[in-house]
mmCIF file of N, CA, C and O in Angstrom:
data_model
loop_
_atom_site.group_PDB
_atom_site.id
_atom_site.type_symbol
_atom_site.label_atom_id
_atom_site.label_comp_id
_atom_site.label_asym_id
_atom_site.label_seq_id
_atom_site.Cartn_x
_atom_site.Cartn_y
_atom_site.Cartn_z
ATOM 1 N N UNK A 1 218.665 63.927 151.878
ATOM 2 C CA UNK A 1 219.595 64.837 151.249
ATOM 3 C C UNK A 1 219.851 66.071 152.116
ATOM 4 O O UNK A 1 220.994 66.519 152.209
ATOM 5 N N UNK A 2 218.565 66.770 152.907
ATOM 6 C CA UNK A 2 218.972 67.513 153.270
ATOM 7 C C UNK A 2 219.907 67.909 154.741
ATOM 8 O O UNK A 2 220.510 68.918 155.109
ATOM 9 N N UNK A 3 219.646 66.433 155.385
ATOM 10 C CA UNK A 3 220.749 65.730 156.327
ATOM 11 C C UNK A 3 222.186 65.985 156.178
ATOM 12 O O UNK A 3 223.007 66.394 156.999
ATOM 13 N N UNK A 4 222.340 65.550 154.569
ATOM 14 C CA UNK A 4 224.235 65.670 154.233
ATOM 15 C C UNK A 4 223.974 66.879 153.945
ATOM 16 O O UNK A 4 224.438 67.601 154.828
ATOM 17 N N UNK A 5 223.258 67.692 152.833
ATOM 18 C CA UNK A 5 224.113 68.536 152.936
ATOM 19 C C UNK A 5 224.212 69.516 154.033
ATOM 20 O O UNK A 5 224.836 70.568 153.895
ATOM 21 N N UNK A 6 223.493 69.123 155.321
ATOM 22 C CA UNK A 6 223.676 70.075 156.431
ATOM 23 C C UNK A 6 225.109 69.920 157.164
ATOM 24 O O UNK A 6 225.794 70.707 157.817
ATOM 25 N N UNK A 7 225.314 68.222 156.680
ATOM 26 C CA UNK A 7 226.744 67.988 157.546
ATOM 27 C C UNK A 7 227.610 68.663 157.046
ATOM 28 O O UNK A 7 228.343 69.414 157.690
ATOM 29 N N UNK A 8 227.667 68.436 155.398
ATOM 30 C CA UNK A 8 229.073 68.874 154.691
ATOM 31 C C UNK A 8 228.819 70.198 154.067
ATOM 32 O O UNK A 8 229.542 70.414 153.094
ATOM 33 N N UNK A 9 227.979 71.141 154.374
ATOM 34 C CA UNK A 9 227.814 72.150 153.945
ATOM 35 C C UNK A 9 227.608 73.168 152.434
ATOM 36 O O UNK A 9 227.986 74.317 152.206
ATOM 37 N N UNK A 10 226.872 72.213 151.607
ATOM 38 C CA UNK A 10 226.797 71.712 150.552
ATOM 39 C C UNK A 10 225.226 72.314 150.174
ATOM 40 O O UNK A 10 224.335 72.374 151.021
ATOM 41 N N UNK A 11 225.076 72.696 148.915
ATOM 42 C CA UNK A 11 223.577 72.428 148.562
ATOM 43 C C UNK A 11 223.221 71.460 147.927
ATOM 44 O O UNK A 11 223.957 70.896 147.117
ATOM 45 N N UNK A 12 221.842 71.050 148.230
ATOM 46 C CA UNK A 12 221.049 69.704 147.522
ATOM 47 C C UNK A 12 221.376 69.614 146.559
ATOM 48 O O UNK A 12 222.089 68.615 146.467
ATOM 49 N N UNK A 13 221.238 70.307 145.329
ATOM 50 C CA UNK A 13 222.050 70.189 144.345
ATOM 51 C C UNK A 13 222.989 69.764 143.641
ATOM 52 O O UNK A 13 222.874 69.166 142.571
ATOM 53 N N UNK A 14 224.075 70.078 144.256
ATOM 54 C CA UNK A 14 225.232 69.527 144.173
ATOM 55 C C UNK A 14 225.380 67.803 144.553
ATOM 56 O O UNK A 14 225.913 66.917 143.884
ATOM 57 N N UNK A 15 224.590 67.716 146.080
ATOM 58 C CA UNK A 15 224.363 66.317 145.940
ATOM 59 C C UNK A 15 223.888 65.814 145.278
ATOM 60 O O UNK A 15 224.763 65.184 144.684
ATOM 61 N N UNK A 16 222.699 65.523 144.746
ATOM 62 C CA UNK A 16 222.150 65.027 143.859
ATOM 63 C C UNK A 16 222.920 64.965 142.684
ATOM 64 O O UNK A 16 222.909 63.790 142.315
ATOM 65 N N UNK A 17 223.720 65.803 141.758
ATOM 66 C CA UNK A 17 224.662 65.420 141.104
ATOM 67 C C UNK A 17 225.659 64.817 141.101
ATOM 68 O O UNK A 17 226.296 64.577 140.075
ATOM 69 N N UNK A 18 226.018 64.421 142.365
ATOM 70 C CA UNK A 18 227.382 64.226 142.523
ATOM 71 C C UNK A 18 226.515 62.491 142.896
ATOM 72 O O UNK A 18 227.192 61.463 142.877
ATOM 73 N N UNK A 19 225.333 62.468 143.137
ATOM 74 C CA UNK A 19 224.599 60.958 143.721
ATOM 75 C C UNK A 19 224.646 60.409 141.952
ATOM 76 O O UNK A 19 224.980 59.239 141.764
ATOM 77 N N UNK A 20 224.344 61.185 140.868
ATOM 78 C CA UNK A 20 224.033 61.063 139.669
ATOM 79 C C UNK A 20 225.329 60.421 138.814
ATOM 80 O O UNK A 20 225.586 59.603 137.931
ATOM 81 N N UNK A 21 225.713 61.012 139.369
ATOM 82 C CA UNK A 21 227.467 60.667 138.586
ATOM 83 C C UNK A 21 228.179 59.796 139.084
ATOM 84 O O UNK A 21 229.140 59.400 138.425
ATOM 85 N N UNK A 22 227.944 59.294 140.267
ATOM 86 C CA UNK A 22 228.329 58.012 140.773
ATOM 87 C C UNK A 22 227.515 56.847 140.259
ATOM 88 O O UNK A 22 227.930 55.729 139.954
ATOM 89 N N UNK A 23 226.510 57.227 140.226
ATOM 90 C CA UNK A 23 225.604 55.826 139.844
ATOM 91 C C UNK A 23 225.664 55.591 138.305
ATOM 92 O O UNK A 23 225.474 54.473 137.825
ATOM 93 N N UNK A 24 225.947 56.743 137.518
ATOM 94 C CA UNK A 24 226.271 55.923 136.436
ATOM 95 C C UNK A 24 227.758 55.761 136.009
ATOM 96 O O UNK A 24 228.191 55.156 135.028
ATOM 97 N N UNK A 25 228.490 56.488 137.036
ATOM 98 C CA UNK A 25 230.030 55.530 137.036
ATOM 99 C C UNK A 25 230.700 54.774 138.222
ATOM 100 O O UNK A 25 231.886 54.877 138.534
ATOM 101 N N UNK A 26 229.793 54.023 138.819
ATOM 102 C CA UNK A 26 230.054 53.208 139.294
ATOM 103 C C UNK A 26 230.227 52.221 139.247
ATOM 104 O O UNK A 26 230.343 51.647 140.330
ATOM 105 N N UNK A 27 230.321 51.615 138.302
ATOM 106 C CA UNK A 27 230.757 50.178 137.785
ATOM 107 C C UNK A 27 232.586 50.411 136.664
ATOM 108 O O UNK A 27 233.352 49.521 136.294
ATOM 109 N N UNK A 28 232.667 51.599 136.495
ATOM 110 C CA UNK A 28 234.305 51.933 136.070
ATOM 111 C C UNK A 28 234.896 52.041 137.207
ATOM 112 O O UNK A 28 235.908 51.478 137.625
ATOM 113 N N UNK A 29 234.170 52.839 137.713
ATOM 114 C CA UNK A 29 235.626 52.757 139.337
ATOM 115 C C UNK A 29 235.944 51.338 140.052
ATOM 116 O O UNK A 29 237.004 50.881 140.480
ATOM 117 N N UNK A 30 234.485 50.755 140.017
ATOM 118 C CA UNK A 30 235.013 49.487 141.029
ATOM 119 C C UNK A 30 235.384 49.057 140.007
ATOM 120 O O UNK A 30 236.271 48.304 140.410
ATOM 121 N N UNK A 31 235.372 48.926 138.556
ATOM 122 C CA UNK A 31 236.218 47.808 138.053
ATOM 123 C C UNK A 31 237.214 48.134 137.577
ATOM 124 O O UNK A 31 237.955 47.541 136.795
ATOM 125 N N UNK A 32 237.290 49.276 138.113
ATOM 126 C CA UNK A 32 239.447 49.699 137.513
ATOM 127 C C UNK A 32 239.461 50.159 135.841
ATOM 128 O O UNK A 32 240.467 50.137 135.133
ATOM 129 N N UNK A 33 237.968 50.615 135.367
ATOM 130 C CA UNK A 33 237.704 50.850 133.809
ATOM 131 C C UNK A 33 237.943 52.317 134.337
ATOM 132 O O UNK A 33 237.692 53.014 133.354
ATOM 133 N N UNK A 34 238.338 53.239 135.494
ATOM 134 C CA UNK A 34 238.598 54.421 135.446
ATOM 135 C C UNK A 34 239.417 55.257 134.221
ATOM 136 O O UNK A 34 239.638 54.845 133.082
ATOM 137 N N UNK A 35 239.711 56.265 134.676
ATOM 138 C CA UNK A 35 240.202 57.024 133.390
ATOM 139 C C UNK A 35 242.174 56.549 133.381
ATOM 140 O O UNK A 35 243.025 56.816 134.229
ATOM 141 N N UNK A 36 242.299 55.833 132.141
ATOM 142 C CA UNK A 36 243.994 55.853 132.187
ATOM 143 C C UNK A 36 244.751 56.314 132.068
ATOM 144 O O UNK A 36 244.695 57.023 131.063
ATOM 145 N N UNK A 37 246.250 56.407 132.948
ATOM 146 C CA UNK A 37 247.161 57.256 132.785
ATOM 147 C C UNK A 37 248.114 57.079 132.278
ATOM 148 O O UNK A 37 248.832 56.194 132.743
ATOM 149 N N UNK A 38 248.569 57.843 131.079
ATOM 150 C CA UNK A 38 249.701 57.693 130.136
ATOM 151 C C UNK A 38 251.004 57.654 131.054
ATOM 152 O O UNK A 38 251.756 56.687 131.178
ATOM 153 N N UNK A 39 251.102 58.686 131.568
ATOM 154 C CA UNK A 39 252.512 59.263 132.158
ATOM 155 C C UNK A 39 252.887 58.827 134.034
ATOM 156 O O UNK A 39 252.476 59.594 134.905
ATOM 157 N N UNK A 40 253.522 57.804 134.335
ATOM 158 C CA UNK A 40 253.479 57.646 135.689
ATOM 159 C C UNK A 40 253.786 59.419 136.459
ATOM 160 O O UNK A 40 254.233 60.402 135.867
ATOM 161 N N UNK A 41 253.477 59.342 137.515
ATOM 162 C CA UNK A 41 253.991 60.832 138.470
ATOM 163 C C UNK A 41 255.384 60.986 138.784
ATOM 164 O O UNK A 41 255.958 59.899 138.726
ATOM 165 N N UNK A 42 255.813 61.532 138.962
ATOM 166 C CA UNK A 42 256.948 61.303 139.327
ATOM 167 C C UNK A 42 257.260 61.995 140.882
ATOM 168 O O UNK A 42 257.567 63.176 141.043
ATOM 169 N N UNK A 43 257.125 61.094 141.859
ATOM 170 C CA UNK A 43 257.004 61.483 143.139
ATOM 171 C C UNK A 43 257.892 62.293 143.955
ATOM 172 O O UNK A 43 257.606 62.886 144.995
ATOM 173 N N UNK A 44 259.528 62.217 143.065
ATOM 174 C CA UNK A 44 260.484 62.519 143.644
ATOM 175 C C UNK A 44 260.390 64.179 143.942
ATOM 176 O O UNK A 44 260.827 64.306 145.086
ATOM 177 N N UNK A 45 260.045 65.397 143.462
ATOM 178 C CA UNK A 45 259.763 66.560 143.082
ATOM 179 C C UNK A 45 258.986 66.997 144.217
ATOM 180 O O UNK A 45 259.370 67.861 145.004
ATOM 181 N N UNK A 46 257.592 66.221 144.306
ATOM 182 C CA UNK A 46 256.832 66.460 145.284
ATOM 183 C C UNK A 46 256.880 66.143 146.429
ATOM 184 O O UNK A 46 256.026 66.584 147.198
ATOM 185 N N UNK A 47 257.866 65.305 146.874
ATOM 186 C CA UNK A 47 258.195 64.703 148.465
ATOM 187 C C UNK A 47 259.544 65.993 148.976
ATOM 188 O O UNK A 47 259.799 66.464 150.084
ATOM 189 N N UNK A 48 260.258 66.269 147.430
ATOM 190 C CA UNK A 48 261.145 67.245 148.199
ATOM 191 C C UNK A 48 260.363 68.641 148.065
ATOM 192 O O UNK A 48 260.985 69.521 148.658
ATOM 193 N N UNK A 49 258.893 69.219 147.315
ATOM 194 C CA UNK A 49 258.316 70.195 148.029
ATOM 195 C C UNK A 49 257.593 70.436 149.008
ATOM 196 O O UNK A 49 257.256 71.531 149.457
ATOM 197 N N UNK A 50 257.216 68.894 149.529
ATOM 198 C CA UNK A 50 256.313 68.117 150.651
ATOM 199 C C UNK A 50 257.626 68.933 151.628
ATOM 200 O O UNK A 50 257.496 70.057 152.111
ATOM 201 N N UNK A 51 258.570 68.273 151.730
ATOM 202 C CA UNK A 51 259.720 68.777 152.939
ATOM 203 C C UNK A 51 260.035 70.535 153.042
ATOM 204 O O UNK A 51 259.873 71.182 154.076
ATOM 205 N N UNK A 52 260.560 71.164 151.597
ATOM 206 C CA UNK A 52 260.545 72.330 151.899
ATOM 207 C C UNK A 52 259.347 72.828 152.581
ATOM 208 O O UNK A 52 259.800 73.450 153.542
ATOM 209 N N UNK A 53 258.403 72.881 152.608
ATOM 210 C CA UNK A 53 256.855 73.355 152.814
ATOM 211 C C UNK A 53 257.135 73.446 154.453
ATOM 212 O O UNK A 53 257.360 74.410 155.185
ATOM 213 N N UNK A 54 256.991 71.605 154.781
ATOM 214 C CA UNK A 54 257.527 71.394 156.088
ATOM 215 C C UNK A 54 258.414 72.464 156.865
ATOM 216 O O UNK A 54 258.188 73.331 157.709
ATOM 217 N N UNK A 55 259.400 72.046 156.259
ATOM 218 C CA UNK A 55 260.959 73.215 156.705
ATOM 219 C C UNK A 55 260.418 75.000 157.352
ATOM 220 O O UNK A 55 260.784 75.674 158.315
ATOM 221 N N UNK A 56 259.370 75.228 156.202
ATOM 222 C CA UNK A 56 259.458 76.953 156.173
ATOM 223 C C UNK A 56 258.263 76.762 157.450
ATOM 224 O O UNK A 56 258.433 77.347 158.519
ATOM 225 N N UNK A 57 257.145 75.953 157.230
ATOM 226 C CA UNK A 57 256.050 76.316 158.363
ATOM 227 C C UNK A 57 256.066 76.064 159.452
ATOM 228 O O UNK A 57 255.191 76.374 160.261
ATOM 229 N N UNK A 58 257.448 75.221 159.762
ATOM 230 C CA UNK A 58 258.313 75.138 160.996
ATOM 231 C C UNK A 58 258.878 76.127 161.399
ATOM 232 O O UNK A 58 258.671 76.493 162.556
ATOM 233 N N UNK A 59 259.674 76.778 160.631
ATOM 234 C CA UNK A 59 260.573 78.023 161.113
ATOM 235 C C UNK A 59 259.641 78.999 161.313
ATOM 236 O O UNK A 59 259.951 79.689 162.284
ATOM 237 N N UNK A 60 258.502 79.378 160.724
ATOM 238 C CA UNK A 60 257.364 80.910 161.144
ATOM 239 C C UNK A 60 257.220 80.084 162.165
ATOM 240 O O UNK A 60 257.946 80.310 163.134
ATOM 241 N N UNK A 61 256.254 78.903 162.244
ATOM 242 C CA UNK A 61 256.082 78.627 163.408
ATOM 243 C C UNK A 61 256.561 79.417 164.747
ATOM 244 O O UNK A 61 255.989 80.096 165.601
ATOM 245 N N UNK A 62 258.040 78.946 164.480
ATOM 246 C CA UNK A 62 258.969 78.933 165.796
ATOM 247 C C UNK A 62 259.085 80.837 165.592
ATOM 248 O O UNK A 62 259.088 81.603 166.556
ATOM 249 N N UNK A 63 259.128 81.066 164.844
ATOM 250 C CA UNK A 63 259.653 82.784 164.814
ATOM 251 C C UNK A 63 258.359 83.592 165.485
ATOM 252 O O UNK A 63 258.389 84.446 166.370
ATOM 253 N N UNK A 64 257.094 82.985 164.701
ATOM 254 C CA UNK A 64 255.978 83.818 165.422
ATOM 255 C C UNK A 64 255.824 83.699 166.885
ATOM 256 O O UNK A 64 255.656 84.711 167.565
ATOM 257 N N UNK A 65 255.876 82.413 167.457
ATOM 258 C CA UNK A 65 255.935 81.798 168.717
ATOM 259 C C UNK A 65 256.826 82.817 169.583
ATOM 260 O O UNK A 65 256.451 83.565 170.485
ATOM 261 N N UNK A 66 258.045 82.643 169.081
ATOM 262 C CA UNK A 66 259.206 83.834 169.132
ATOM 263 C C UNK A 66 258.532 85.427 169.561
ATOM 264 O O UNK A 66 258.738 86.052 170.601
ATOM 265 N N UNK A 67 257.954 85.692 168.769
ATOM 266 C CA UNK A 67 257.854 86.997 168.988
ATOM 267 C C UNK A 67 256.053 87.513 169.362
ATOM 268 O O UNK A 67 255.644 88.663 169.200
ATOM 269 N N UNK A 68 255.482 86.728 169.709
ATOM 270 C CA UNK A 68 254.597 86.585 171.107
ATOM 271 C C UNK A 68 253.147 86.097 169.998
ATOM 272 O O UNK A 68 252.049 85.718 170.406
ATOM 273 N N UNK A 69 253.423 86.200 169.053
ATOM 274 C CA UNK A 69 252.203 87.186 167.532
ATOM 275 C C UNK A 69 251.381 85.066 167.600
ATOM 276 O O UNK A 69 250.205 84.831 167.323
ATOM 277 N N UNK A 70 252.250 84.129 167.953
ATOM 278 C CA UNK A 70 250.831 82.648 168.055
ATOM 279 C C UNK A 70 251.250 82.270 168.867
ATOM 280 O O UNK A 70 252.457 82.477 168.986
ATOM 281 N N UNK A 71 250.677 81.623 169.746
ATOM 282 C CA UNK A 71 250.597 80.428 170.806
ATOM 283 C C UNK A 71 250.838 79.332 170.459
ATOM 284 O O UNK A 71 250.481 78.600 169.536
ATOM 285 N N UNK A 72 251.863 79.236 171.766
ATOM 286 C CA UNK A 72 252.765 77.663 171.035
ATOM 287 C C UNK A 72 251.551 76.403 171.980
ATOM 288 O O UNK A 72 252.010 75.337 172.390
ATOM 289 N N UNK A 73 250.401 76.684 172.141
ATOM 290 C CA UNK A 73 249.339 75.418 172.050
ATOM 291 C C UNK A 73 248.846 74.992 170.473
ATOM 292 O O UNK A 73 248.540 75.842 169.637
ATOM 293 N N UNK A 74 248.831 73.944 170.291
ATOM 294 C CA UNK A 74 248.141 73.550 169.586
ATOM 295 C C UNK A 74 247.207 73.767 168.870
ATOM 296 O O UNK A 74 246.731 72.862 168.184
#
């Protein structure tokens, strides 16, 4: 335990609960007994705030780049 949580930065704790809660729902997830959803998503909304998002952190991008304030490396 104290391996992961050194990787993922985590306390024991938390693992161990999170080891707890898998093992006794692990037989709903693999068998698709997960929790059901009434209402499908509706994806259309979020692909066009997916793009605006895109759009604006492109343009600072290019404006900060512009005006010396980030480095256009990576």
């Amino acid at each position: 335990m104290s391996s992961i949580s050194s990787i993922i930065i985590c306390f024991h704790p938390n693992i161990t609960d999170w080891k707890r809660q898998l093992l006794e729902n692990a037989v709903n997830v693999f068998a698709g007994g997960g929790a059901e959803h009434d209402d499908p998503v509706d994806l259309v909304p979020l692909h066009a705030k997916i793009g605006q998002l895109t759009l604006e952190n492109d343009f600072l991008k290019r404006a900060l780049i512009k005006a010396g304030l980030l480095s256009a490396k990576p």
